[in-house]
CSV table of C-alpha atoms and ligand atoms in Angstrom, one decimal:
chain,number,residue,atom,x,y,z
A,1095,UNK,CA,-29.4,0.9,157.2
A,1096,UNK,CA,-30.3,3.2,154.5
A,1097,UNK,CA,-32.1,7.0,154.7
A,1098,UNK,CA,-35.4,6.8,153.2
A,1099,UNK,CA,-37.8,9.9,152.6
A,1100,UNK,CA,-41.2,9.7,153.2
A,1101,UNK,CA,-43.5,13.3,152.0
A,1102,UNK,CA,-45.9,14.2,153.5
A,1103,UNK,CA,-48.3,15.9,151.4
A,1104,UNK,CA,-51.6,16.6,149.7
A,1105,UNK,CA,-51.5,14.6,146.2
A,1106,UNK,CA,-52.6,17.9,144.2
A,1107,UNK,CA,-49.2,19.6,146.0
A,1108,UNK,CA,-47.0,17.0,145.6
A,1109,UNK,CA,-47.8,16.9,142.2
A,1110,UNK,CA,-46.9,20.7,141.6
A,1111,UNK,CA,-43.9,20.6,144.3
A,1112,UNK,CA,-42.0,17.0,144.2
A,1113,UNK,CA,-40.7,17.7,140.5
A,1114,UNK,CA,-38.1,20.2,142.1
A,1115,UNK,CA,-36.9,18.4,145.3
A,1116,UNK,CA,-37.0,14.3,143.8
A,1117,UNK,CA,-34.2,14.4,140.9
A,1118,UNK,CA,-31.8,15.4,143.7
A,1119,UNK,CA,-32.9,12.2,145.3
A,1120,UNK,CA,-32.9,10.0,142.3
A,1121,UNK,CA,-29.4,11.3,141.9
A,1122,UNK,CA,-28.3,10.0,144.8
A,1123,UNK,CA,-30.1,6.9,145.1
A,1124,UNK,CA,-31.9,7.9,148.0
A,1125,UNK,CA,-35.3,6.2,148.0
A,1126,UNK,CA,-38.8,8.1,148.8
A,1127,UNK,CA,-42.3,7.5,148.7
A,1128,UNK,CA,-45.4,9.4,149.2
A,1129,UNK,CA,-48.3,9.7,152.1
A,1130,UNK,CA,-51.1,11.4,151.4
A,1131,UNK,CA,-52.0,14.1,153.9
A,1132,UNK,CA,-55.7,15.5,153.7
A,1133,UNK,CA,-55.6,19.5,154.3
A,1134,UNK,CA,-58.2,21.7,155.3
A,1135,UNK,CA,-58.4,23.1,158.7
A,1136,UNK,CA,-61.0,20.2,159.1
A,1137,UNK,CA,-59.1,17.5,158.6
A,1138,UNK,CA,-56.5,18.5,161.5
A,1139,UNK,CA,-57.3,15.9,163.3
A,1140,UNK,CA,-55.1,13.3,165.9
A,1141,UNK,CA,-57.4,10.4,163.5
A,1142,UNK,CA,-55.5,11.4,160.5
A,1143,UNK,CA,-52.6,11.4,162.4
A,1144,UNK,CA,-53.4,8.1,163.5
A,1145,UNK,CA,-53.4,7.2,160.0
A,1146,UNK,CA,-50.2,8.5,158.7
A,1147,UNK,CA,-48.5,6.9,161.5
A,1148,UNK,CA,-49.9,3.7,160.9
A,1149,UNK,CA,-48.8,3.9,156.7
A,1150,UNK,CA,-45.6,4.9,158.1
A,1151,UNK,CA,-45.3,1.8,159.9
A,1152,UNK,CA,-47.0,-0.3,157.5
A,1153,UNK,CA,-44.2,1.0,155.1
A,1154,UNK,CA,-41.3,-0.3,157.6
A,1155,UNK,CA,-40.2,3.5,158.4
A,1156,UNK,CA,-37.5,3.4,161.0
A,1157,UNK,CA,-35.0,5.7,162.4
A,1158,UNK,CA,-33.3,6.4,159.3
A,1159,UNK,CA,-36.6,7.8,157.6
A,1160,UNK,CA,-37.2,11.3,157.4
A,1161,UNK,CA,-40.4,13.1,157.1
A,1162,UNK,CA,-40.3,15.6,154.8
A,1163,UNK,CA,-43.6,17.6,154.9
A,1164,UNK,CA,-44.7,19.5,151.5
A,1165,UNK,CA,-47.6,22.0,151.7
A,1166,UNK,CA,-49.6,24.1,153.3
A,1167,UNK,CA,-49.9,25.1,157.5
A,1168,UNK,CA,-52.2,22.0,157.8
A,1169,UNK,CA,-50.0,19.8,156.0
A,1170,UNK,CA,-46.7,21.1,158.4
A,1171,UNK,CA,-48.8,20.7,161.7
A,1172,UNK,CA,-50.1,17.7,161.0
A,1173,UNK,CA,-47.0,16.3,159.6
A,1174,UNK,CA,-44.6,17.5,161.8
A,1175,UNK,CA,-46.7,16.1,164.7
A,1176,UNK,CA,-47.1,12.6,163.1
A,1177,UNK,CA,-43.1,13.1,163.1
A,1178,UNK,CA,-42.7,14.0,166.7
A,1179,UNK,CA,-44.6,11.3,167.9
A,1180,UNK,CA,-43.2,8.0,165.3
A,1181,UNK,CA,-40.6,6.3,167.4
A,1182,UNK,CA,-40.3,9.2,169.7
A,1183,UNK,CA,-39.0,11.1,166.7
A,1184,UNK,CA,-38.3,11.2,163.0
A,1185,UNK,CA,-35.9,13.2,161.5
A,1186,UNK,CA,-38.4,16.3,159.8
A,1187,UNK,CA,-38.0,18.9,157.1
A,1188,UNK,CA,-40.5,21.7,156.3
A,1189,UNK,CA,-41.2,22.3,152.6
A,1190,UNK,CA,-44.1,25.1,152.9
A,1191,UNK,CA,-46.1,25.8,149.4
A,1192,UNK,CA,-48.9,28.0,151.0
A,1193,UNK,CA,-47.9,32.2,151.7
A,1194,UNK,CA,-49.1,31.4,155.2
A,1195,UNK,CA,-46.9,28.5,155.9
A,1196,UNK,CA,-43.8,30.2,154.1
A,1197,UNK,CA,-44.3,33.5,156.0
A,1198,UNK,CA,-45.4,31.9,159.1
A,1199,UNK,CA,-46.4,28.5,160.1
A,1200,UNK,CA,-43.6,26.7,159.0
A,1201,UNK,CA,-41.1,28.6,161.7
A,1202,UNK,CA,-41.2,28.1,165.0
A,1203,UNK,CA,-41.7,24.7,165.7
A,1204,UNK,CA,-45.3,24.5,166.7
A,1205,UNK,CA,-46.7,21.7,165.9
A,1206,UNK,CA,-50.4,19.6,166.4
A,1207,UNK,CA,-54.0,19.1,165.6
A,1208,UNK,CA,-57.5,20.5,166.3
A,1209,UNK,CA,-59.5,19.2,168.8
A,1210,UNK,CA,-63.6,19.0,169.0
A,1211,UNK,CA,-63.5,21.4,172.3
A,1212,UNK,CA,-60.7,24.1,170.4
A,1213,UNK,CA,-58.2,24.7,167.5
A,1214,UNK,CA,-54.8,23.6,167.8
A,1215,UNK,CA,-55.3,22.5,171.4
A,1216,UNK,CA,-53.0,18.9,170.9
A,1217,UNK,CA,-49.3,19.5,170.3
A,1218,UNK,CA,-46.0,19.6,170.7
A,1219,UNK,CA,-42.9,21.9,170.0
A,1220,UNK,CA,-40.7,20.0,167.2
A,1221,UNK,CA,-38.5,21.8,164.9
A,1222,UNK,CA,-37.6,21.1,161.7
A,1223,UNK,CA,-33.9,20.2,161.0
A,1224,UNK,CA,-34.7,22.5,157.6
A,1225,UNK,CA,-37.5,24.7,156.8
A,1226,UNK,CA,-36.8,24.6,152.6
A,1227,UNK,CA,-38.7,27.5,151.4
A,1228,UNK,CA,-39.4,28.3,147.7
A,1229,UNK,CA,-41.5,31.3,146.5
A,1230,UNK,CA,-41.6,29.9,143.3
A,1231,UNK,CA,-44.0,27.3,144.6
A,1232,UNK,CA,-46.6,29.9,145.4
A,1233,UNK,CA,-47.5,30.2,141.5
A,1234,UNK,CA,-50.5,27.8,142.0
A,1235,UNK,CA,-52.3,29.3,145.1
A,1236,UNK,CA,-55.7,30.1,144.7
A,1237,UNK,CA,-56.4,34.2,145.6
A,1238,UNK,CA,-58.0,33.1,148.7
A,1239,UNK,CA,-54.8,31.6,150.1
A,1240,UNK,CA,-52.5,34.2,149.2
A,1241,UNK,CA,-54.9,37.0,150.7
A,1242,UNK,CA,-54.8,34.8,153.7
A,1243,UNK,CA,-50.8,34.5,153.8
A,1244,UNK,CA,-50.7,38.4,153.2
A,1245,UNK,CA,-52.4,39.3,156.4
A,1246,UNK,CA,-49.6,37.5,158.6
A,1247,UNK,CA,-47.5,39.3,156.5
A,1248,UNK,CA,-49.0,42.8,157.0
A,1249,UNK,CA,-49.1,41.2,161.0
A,1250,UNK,CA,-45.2,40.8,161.1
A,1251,UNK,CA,-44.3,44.0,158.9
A,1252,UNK,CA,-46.2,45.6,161.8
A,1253,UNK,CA,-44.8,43.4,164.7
A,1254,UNK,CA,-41.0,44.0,163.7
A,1255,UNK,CA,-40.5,45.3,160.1
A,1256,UNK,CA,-41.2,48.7,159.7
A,1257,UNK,CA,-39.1,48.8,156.4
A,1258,UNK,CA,-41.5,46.0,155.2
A,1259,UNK,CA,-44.4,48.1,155.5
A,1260,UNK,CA,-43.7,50.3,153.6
A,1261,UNK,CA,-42.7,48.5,151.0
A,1262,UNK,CA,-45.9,46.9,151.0
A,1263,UNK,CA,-47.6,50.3,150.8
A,1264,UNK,CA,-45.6,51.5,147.8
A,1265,UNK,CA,-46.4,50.7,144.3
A,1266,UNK,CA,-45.6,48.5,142.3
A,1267,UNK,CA,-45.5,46.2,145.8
A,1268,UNK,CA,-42.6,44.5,146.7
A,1269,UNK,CA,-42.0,41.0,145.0
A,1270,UNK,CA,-42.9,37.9,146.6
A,1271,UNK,CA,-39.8,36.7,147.7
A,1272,UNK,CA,-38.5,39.6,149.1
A,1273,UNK,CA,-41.8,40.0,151.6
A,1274,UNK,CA,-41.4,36.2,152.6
A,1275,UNK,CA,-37.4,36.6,153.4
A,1276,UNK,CA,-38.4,39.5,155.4
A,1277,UNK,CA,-41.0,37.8,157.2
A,1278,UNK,CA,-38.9,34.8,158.3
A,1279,UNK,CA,-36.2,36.9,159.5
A,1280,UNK,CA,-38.6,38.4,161.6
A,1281,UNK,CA,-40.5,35.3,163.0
A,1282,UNK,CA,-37.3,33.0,163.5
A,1283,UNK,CA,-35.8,36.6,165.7
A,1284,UNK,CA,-38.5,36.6,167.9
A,1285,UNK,CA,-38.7,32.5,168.0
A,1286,UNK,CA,-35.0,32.5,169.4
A,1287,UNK,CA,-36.0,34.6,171.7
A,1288,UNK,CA,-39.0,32.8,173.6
A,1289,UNK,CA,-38.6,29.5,171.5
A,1290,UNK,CA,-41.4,27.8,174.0
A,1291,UNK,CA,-43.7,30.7,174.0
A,1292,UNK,CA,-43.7,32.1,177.7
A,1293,UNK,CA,-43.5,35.4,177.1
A,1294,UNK,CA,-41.9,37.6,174.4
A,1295,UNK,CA,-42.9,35.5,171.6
A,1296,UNK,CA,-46.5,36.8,171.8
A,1297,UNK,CA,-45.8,39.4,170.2
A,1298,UNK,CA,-46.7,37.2,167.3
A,1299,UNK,CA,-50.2,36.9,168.5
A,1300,UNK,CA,-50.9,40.5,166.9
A,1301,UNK,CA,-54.3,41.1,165.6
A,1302,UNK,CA,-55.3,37.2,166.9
A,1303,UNK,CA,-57.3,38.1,170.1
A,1304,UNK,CA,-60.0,40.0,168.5
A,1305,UNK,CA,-59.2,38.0,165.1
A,1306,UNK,CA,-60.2,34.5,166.6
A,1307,UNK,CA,-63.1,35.3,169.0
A,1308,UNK,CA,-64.8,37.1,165.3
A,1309,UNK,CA,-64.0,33.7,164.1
A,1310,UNK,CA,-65.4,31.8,166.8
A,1311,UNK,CA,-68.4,34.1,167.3
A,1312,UNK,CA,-69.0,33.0,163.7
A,1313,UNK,CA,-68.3,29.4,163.9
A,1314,UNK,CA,-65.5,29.2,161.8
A,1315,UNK,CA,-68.0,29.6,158.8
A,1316,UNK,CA,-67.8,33.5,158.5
A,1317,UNK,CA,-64.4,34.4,157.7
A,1318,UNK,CA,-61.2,33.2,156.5
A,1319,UNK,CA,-58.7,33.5,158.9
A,1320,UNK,CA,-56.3,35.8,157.2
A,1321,UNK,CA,-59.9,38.0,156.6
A,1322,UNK,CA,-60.2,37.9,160.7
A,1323,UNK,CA,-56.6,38.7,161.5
A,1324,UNK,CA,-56.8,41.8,159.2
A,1325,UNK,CA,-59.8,42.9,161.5
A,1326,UNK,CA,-58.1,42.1,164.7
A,1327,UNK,CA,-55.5,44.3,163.6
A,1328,UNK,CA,-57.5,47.4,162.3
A,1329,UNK,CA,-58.9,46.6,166.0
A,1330,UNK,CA,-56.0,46.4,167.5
A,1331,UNK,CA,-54.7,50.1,166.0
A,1332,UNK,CA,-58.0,51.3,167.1
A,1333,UNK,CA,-57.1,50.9,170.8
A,1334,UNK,CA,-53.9,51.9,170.8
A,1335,UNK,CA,-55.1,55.5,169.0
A,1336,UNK,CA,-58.3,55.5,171.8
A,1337,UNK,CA,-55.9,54.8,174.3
A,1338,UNK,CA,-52.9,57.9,173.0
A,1339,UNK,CA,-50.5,55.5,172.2
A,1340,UNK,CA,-50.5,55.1,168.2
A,1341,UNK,CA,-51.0,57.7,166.0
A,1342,UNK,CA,-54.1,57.8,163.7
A,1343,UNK,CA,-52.1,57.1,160.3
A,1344,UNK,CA,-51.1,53.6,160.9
A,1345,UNK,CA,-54.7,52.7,161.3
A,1346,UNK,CA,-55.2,54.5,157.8
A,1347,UNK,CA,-52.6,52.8,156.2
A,1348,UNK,CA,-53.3,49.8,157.5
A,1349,UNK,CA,-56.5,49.5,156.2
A,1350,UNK,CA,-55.3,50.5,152.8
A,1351,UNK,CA,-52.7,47.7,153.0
A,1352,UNK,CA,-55.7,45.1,153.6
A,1353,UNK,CA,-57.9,46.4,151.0
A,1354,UNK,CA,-54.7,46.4,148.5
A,1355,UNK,CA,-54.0,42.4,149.4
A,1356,UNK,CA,-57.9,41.0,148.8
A,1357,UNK,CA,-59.0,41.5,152.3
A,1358,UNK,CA,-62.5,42.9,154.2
A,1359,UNK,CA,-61.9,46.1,156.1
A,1360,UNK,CA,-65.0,46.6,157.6
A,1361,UNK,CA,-65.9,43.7,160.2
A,1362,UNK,CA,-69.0,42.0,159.7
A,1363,UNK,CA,-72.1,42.2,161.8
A,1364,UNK,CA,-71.4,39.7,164.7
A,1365,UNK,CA,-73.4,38.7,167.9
A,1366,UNK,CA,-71.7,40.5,170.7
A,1367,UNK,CA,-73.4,37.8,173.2
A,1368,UNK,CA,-71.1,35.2,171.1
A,1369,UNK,CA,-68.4,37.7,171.0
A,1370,UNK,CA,-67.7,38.2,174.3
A,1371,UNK,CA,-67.9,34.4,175.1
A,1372,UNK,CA,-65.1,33.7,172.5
A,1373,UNK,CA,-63.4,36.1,174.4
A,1374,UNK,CA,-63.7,34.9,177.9
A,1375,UNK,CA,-63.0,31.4,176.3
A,1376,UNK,CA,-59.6,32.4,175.5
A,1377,UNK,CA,-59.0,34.5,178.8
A,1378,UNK,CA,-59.3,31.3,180.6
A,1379,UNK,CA,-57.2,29.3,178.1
A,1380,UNK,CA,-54.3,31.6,179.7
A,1381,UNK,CA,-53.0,31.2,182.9
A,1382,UNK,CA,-52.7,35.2,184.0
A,1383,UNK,CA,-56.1,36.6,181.6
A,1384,UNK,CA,-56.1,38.1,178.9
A,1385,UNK,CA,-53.0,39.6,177.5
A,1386,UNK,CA,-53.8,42.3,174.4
A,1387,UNK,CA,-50.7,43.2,171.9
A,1388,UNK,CA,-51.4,46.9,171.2
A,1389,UNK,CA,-49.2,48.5,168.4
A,1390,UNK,CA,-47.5,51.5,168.8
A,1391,UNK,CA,-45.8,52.5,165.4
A,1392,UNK,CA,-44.5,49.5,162.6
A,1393,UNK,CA,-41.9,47.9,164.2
A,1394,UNK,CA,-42.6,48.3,167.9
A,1395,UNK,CA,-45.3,46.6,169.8
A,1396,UNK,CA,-46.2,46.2,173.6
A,1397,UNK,CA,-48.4,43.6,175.4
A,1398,UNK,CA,-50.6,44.1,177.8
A,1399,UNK,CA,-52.8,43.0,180.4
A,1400,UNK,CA,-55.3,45.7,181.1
A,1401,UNK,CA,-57.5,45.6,177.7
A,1402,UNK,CA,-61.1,45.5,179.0
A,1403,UNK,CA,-63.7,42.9,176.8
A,1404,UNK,CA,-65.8,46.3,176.2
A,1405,UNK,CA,-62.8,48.2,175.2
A,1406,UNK,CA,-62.2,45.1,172.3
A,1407,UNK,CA,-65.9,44.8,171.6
A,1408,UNK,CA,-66.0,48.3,171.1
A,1409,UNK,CA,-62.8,48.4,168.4
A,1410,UNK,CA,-64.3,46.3,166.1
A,1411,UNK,CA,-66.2,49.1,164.4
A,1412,UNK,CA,-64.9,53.1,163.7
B,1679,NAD,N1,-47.4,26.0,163.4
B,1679,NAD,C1,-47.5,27.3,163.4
B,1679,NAD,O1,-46.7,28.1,164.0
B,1679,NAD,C2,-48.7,27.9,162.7
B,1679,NAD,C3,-48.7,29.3,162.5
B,1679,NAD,C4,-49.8,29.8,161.8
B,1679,NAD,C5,-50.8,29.0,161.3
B,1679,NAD,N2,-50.7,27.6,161.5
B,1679,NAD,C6,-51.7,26.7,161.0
B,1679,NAD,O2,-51.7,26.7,159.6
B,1679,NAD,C7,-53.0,26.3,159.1
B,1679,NAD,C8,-53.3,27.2,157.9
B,1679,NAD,O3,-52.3,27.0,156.9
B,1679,NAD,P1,-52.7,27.3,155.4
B,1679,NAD,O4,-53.4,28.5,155.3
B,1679,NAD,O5,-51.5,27.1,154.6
B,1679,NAD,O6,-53.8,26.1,155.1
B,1679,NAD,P2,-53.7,24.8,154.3
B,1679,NAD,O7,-52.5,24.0,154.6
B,1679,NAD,O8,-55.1,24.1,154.4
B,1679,NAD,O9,-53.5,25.3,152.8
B,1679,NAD,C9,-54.5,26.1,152.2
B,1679,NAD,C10,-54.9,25.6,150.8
B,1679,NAD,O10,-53.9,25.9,149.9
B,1679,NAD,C11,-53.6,24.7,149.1
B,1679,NAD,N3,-52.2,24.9,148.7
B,1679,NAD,C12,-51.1,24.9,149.4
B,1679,NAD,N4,-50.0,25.1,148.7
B,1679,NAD,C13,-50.4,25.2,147.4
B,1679,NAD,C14,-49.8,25.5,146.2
B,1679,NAD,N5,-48.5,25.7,146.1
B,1679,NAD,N6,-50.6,25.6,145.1
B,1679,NAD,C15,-51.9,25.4,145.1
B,1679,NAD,N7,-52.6,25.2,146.3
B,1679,NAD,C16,-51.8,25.1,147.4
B,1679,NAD,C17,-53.9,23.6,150.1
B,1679,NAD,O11,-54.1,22.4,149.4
B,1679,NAD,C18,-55.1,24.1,150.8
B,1679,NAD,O12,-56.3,23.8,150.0
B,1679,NAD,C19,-53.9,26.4,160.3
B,1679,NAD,O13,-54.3,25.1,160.7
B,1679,NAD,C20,-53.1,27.1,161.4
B,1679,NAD,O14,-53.5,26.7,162.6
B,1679,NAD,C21,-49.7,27.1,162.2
């Protein structure tokens, strides 16, 4: 039996991406072909993959194959859960082309698909043999996108890389590559240490609580994610300086990163009705409540358990 190579991958990616990775291929007579994964948050779905399973097997995929996925944080979940699941598991590498997936979603081994009754609630935790990352690849991303990838990036400067943030206050900016090497050293320490997310690991989830009930409350219509994460975290600094723990400053500087990287400051007008539902929503997802990650200076972070719904509710605005 022979390795084959099967991509995963949106056709407009592939076409930008493949050029680098299939000469090394061809040299070595190793043979690949292509499946098309839809992306969008929308198209995370178990029917798509359904499909890609089914081309895979169509295609005679045994074994031997490996899945190599190449794109975005859609294209990596989806992917690496068709992977997990063929034959009980293929061989998978991670080739993220979105900020967000380089920075973030391509570490850590989560993978899955949305579900009608909540995001990301069908998965499994399969790592990569290799996560290949390439800022080069970045190039092509629309604004939007890399706006969205610079929030999780503010996120983990604040979770664990104090140096980070202030690079990424200072101008000119750091250069690409250097805030995505920093950001996976970051997420892979703090994936080894709670690689199946029981406890230290949500540390990650920084600026998400608040970030995903405004998302919710707006029906996933409103705001881009990386936009609602930036909010979570002004949010999140706002309770920690009510509260005595952070000083004022890091909520200042902060928002001047977001504003500096493309993204809202000010958090939209938002039913609190729907707001507070989102939130109790997630509450019960948890087995113990709600847990709250409140920041206390770049580079050290706490959770907690004792956030009150008004307390959040009442961050969201200075
Ligand atoms: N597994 C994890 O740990 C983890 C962590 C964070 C987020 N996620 C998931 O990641 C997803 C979001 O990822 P995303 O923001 O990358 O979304 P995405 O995969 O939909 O990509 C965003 C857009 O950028 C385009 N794109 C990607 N690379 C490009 C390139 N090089 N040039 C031009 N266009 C390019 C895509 O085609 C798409 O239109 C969400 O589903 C989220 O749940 C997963």
């Amino acid at each position: 039996l022979e390795t084959r190579v099967f991509f995963l991958s949106p056709a407009h990616v592939a076409r930008l991406a493949l050029p680098r990775v299939t000469p090394s291929l061809d040299e070595r007579s190793v043979p690949w072909s292509v499946i098309h994964v839809e992306d969008g948050d929308e198209h995370k779905t178990m029917q798509q993959v359904e499909r890609i399973v089914g081309e895979l097997a169509e295609a005679g995929a045994s074994r031997d194959t490996v899945a190599v996925t190449v794109g975005g944080g859609v294209t990596g979940d989806i992917g690496g859960f068709a992977a997990s699941m063929y034959m009980r598991g293929l061989p998978f590498v991670q080739i993220p082309t979105s900020l967000l997936a380089q920075v973030d979603a391509s570490i850590g081994g989560k993978v899955g698909v949305n579900h009608a009754r909540a995001k990301n609630l069908v998965g499994a935790t399969y790592q990569p043999h290799l996560v290949l990352t390439d800022p080069a690849l970045l190039d092509t991303l629309p604004e939007r996108e890399f706006s969205n990838g610079m929030a999780e990036a503010i996120k983990t400067a604040i979770v664990g890389d104090p140096g980070l943030f202030e690079r990424l206050a200072q101008t000119p900016g750091p250069v690409i590559d250097d805030v995505v090497a920093a950001c996976v050293r970051v997420k892979a320490r703090v994936v080894e240490g709670d690689p199946f997310e029981r406890d230290s690991r949500r540390v990650l989830n920084l600026g998400h609580t608040l970030g995903h009930a405004l998302e919710a409350a707006l029906s996933y219509r409103g705001l881009p994610h990386g936009a609602a994460v930036g909010l979570g975290l002004l949010a999140a600094w706002r309770i920690a300086v009510a509260r005595g723990v952070a000083e004022p400053v890091w909520l200042e500087r902060t928002r001047e990163l977001l504003g500096r990287f493309g993204l809202p400051t000010e958090a939209p007008a938002v039913d609190e009705a729907s707001l507070r539902a989102a939130l109790q929503l997630d509450k019960k997802r948890r087995a113990g409540g709600l847990t709250f990650v409140l920041p206390l200076r770049p580079g050290r972070v706490e959770i907690v358990d004792d956030v009150a719904e008004r307390e959040l509710v009442a961050a969201l605005h200075d």
